[in-house]
Short mmCIF file of C-alpha atoms in Angstrom, two decimals:
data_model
loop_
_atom_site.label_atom_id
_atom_site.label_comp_id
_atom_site.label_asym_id
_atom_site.label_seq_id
_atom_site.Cartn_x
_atom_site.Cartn_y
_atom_site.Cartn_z
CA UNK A 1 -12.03 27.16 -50.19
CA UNK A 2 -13.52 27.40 -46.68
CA UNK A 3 -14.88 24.67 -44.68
CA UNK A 4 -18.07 25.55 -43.16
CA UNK A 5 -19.43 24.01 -39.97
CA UNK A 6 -22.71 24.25 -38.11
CA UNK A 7 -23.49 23.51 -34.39
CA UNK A 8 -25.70 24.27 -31.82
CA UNK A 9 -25.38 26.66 -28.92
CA UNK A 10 -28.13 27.44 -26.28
CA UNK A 11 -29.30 31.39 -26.06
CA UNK A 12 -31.76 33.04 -24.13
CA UNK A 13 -33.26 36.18 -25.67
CA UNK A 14 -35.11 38.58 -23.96
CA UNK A 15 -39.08 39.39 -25.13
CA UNK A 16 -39.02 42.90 -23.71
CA UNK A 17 -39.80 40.89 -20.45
CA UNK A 18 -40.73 43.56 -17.62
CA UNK A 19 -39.84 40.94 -14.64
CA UNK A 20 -38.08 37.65 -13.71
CA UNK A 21 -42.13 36.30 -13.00
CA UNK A 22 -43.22 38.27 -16.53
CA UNK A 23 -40.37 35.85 -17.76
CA UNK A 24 -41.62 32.69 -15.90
CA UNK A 25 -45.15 33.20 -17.62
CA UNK A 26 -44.11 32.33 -20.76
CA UNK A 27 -43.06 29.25 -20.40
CA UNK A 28 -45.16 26.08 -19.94
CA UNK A 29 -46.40 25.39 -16.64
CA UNK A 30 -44.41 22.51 -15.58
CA UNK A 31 -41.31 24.37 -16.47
CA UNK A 32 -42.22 27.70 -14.45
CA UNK A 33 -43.31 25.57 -11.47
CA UNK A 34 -39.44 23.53 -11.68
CA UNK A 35 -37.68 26.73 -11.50
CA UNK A 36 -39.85 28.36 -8.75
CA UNK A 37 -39.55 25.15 -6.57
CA UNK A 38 -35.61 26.07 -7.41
CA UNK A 39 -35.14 29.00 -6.75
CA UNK A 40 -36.98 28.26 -3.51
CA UNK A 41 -35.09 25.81 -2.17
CA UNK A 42 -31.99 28.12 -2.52
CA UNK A 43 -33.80 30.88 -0.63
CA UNK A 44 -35.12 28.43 1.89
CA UNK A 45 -31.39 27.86 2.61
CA UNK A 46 -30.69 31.31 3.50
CA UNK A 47 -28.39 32.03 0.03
CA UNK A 48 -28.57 35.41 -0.21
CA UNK A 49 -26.43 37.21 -3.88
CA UNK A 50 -24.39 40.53 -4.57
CA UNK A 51 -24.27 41.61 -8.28
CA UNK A 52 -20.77 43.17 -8.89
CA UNK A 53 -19.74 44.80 -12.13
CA UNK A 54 -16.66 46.39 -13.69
CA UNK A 55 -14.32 48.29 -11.06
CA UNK A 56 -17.27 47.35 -8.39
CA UNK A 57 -15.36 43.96 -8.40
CA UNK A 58 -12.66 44.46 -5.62
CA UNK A 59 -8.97 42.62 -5.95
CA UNK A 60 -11.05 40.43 -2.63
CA UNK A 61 -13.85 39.20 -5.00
CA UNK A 62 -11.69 38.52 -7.64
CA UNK A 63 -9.75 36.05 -5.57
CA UNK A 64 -12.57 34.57 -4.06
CA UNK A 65 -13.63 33.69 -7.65
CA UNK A 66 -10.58 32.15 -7.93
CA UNK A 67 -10.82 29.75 -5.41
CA UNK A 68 -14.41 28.65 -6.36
CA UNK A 69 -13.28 28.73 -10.50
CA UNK A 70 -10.35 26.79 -9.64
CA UNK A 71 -11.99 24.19 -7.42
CA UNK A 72 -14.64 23.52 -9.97
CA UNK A 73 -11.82 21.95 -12.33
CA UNK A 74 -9.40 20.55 -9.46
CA UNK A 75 -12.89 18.48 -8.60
CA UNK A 76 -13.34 17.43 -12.18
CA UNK A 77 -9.66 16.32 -11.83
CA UNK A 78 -7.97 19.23 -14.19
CA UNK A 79 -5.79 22.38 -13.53
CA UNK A 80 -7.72 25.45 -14.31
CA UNK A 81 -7.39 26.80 -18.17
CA UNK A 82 -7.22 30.52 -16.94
CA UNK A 83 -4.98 31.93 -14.58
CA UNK A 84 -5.62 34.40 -12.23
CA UNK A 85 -2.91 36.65 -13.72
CA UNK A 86 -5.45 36.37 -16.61
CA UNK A 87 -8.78 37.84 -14.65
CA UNK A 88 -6.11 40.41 -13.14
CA UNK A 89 -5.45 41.72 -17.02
CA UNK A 90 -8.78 41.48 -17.69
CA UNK A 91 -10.21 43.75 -14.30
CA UNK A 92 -6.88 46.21 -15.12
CA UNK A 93 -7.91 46.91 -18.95
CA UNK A 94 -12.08 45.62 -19.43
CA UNK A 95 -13.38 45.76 -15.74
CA UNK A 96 -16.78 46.62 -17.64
CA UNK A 97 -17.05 43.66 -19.41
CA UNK A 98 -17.30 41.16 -16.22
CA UNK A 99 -20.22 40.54 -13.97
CA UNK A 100 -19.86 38.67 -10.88
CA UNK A 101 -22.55 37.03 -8.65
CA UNK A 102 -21.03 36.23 -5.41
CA UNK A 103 -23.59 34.00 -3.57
CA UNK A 104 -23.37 34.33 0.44
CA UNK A 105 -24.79 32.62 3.68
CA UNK A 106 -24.73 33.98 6.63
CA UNK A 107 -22.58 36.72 5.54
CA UNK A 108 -20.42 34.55 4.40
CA UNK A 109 -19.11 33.83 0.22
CA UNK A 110 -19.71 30.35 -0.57
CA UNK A 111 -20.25 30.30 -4.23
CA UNK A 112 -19.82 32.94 -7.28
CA UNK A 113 -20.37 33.12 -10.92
CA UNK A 114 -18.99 35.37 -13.83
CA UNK A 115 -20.32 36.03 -17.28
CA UNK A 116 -19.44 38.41 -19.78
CA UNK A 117 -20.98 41.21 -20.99
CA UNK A 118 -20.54 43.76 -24.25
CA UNK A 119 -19.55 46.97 -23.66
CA UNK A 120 -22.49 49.91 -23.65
CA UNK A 121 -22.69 50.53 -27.71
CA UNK A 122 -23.10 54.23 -29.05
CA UNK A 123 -26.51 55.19 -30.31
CA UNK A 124 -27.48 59.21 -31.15
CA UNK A 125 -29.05 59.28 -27.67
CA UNK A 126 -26.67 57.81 -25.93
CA UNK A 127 -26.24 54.26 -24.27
CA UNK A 128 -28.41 51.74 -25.46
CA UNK A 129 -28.50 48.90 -22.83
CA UNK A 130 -31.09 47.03 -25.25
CA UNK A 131 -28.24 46.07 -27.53
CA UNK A 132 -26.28 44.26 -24.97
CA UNK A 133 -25.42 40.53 -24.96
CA UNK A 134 -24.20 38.34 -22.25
CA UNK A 135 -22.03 35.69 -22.39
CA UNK A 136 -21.97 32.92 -19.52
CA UNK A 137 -20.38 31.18 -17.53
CA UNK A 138 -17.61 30.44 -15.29
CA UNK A 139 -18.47 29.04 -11.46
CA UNK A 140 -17.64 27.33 -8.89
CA UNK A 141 -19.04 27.13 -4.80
CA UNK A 142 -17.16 26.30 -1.74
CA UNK A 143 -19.92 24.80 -0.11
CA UNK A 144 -22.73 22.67 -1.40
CA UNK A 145 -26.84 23.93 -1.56
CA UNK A 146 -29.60 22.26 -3.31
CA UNK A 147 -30.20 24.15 -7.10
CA UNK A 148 -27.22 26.69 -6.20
CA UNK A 149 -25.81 26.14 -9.69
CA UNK A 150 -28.81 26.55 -11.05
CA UNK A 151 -29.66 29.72 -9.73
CA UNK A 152 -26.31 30.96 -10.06
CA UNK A 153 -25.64 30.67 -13.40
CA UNK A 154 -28.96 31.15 -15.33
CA UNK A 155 -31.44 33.00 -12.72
CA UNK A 156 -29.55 35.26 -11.30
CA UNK A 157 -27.78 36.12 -14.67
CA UNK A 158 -31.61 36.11 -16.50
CA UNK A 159 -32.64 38.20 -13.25
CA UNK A 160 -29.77 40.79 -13.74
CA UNK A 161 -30.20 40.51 -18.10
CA UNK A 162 -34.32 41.38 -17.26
CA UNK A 163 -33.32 44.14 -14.94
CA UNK A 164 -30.72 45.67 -17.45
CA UNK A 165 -32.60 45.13 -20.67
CA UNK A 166 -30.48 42.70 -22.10
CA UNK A 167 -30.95 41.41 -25.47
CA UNK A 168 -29.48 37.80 -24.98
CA UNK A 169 -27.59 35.42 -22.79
CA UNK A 170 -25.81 33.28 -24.52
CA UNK A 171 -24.82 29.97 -22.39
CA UNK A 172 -22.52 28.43 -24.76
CA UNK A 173 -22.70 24.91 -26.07
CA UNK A 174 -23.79 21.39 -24.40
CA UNK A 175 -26.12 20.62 -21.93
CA UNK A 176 -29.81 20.40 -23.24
CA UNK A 177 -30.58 20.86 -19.65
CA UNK A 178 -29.89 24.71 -20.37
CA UNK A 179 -33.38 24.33 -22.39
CA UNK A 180 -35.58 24.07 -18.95
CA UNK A 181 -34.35 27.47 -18.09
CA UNK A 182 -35.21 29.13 -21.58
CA UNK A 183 -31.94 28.63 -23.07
CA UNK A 184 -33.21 27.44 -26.57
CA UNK A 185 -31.12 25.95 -29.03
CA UNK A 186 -29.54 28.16 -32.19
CA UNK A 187 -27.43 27.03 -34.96
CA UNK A 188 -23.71 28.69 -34.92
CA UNK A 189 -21.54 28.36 -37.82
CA UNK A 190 -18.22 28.81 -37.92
CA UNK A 191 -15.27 28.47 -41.23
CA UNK A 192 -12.18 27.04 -41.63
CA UNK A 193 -9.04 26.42 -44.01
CA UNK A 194 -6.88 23.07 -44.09
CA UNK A 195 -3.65 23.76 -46.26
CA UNK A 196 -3.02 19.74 -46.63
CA UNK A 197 -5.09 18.80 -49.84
CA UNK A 198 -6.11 15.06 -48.34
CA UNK A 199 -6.54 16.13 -44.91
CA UNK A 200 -8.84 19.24 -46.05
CA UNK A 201 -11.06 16.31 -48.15
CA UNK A 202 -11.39 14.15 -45.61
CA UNK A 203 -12.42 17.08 -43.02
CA UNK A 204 -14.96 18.00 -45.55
CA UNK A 205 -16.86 14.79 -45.81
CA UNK A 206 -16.86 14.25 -42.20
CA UNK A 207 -18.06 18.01 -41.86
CA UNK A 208 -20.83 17.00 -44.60
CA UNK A 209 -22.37 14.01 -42.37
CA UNK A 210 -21.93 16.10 -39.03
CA UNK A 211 -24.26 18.85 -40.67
CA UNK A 212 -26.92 16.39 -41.95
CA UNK A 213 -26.88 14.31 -38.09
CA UNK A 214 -26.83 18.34 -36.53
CA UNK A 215 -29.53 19.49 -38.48
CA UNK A 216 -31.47 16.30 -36.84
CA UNK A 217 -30.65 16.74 -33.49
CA UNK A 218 -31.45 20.74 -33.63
CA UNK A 219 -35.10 19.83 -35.25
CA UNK A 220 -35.24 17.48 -31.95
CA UNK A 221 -34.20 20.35 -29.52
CA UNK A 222 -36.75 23.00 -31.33
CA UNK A 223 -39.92 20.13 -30.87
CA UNK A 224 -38.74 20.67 -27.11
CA UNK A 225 -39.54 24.26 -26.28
CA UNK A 226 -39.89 25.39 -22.94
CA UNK A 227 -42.39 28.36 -23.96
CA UNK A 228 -45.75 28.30 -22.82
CA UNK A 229 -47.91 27.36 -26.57
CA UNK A 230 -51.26 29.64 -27.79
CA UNK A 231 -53.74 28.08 -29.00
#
């Protein structure tokens, strides 16, 4: 049969929140006051952003996403995955399904961001943005500013999913540090099928100790909320 596995990605889901501050008063206090002292600093700097969707994106942004995409790995040491042929494709046949942020100073690009987003769904009255999901992120900045990434890739994205009336962000796997910006932690599960008898066993008893340690650590991540407690 199938092999299941569980693991934990990091998801934001929006309460019907009417603002980016109706967001930050959920949480607990020393988390709102962290991202506000964030998200001044990158103000304070003069960072300005432009939200660009679908055909909005011009051939220009798209290569300036490029350059800060690909430096993000050539700094890390490794040759970007994706090509730009491959963001080409995908702003000649789903230009709907990308957002960019394209972070400037002084008129100037110096950092950009791109998530994913579903396509409008049908509903009998027409679009309904409140089924949407994002899906984040790729990045990268040509120049360095205190919290840019941070702002970047969750607040501006959590700014734009508030705006929109997004139903969730999802921000992918690792990084519990995702949890200080309201990313909180969900199980995933996923299937698979091993043709080699002995190699499918020993995958499954492995698989059986990885759910019992996951299953741990996700209990440990959910004692560490972010939102603000009632009493």
């Amino acid at each position: 049969g199938l092999l299941l596995r569980q693991t934990v990605q990091f998801h934001w889901t929006n309460a019907g929140y009417g603002s980016f501050d109706d967001f930050l008063s959920r949480l607990a206090q020393e988390k709102r006051k962290k991202i506000r002292q964030e998200r001044r600093r990158v103000q304070d700097a003069g960072v300005t952003f432009r939200w660009l969707r679908g055909t909005d994106i011009q051939a220009r942004d798209w290569d300036f996403f490029y350059r800060c995409y690909e430096r993000t790995y050539l700094e890390h040491g490794n040759p970007p995955y994706l090509t730009r042929d491959f963001f080409q494709r995908m702003a000649e046949h789903m230009p709907e399904a990308w957002l960019l942020f394209i972070a400037e100073l002084q008129g100037q690009p110096i950092a950009s961001s791109l998530i994913a987003v579903s396509a409008y769904p049908s509903s009998a009255g027409g679009q309904n943005h409140s089924e949407m999901v994002a899906y984040g992120r790729y990045w990268g900045a040509l120049e360095r500013v205190d919290c840019l990434h941070f702002e970047a890739c969750y607040y501006q994205p959590l700014q734009w999913c508030i705006a929109h009336g997004v139903l969730r962000f999802e921000g992918g796997a690792q990084g519990e540090h995702k949890m200080a910006r309201a990313l909180l932690p969900v199980p995933t599960h996923s299937a698979h099928w091993l043709a080699h008898p002995a190699f499918a066993d020993a995958v499954d008893r492995y698989l059986q100790r990885e759910t019992a340690g996951m299953e741990q650590y996700l209990e440990h991540l959910q004692a560490r909320s972010p939102l603000r407690t009632h009493a």
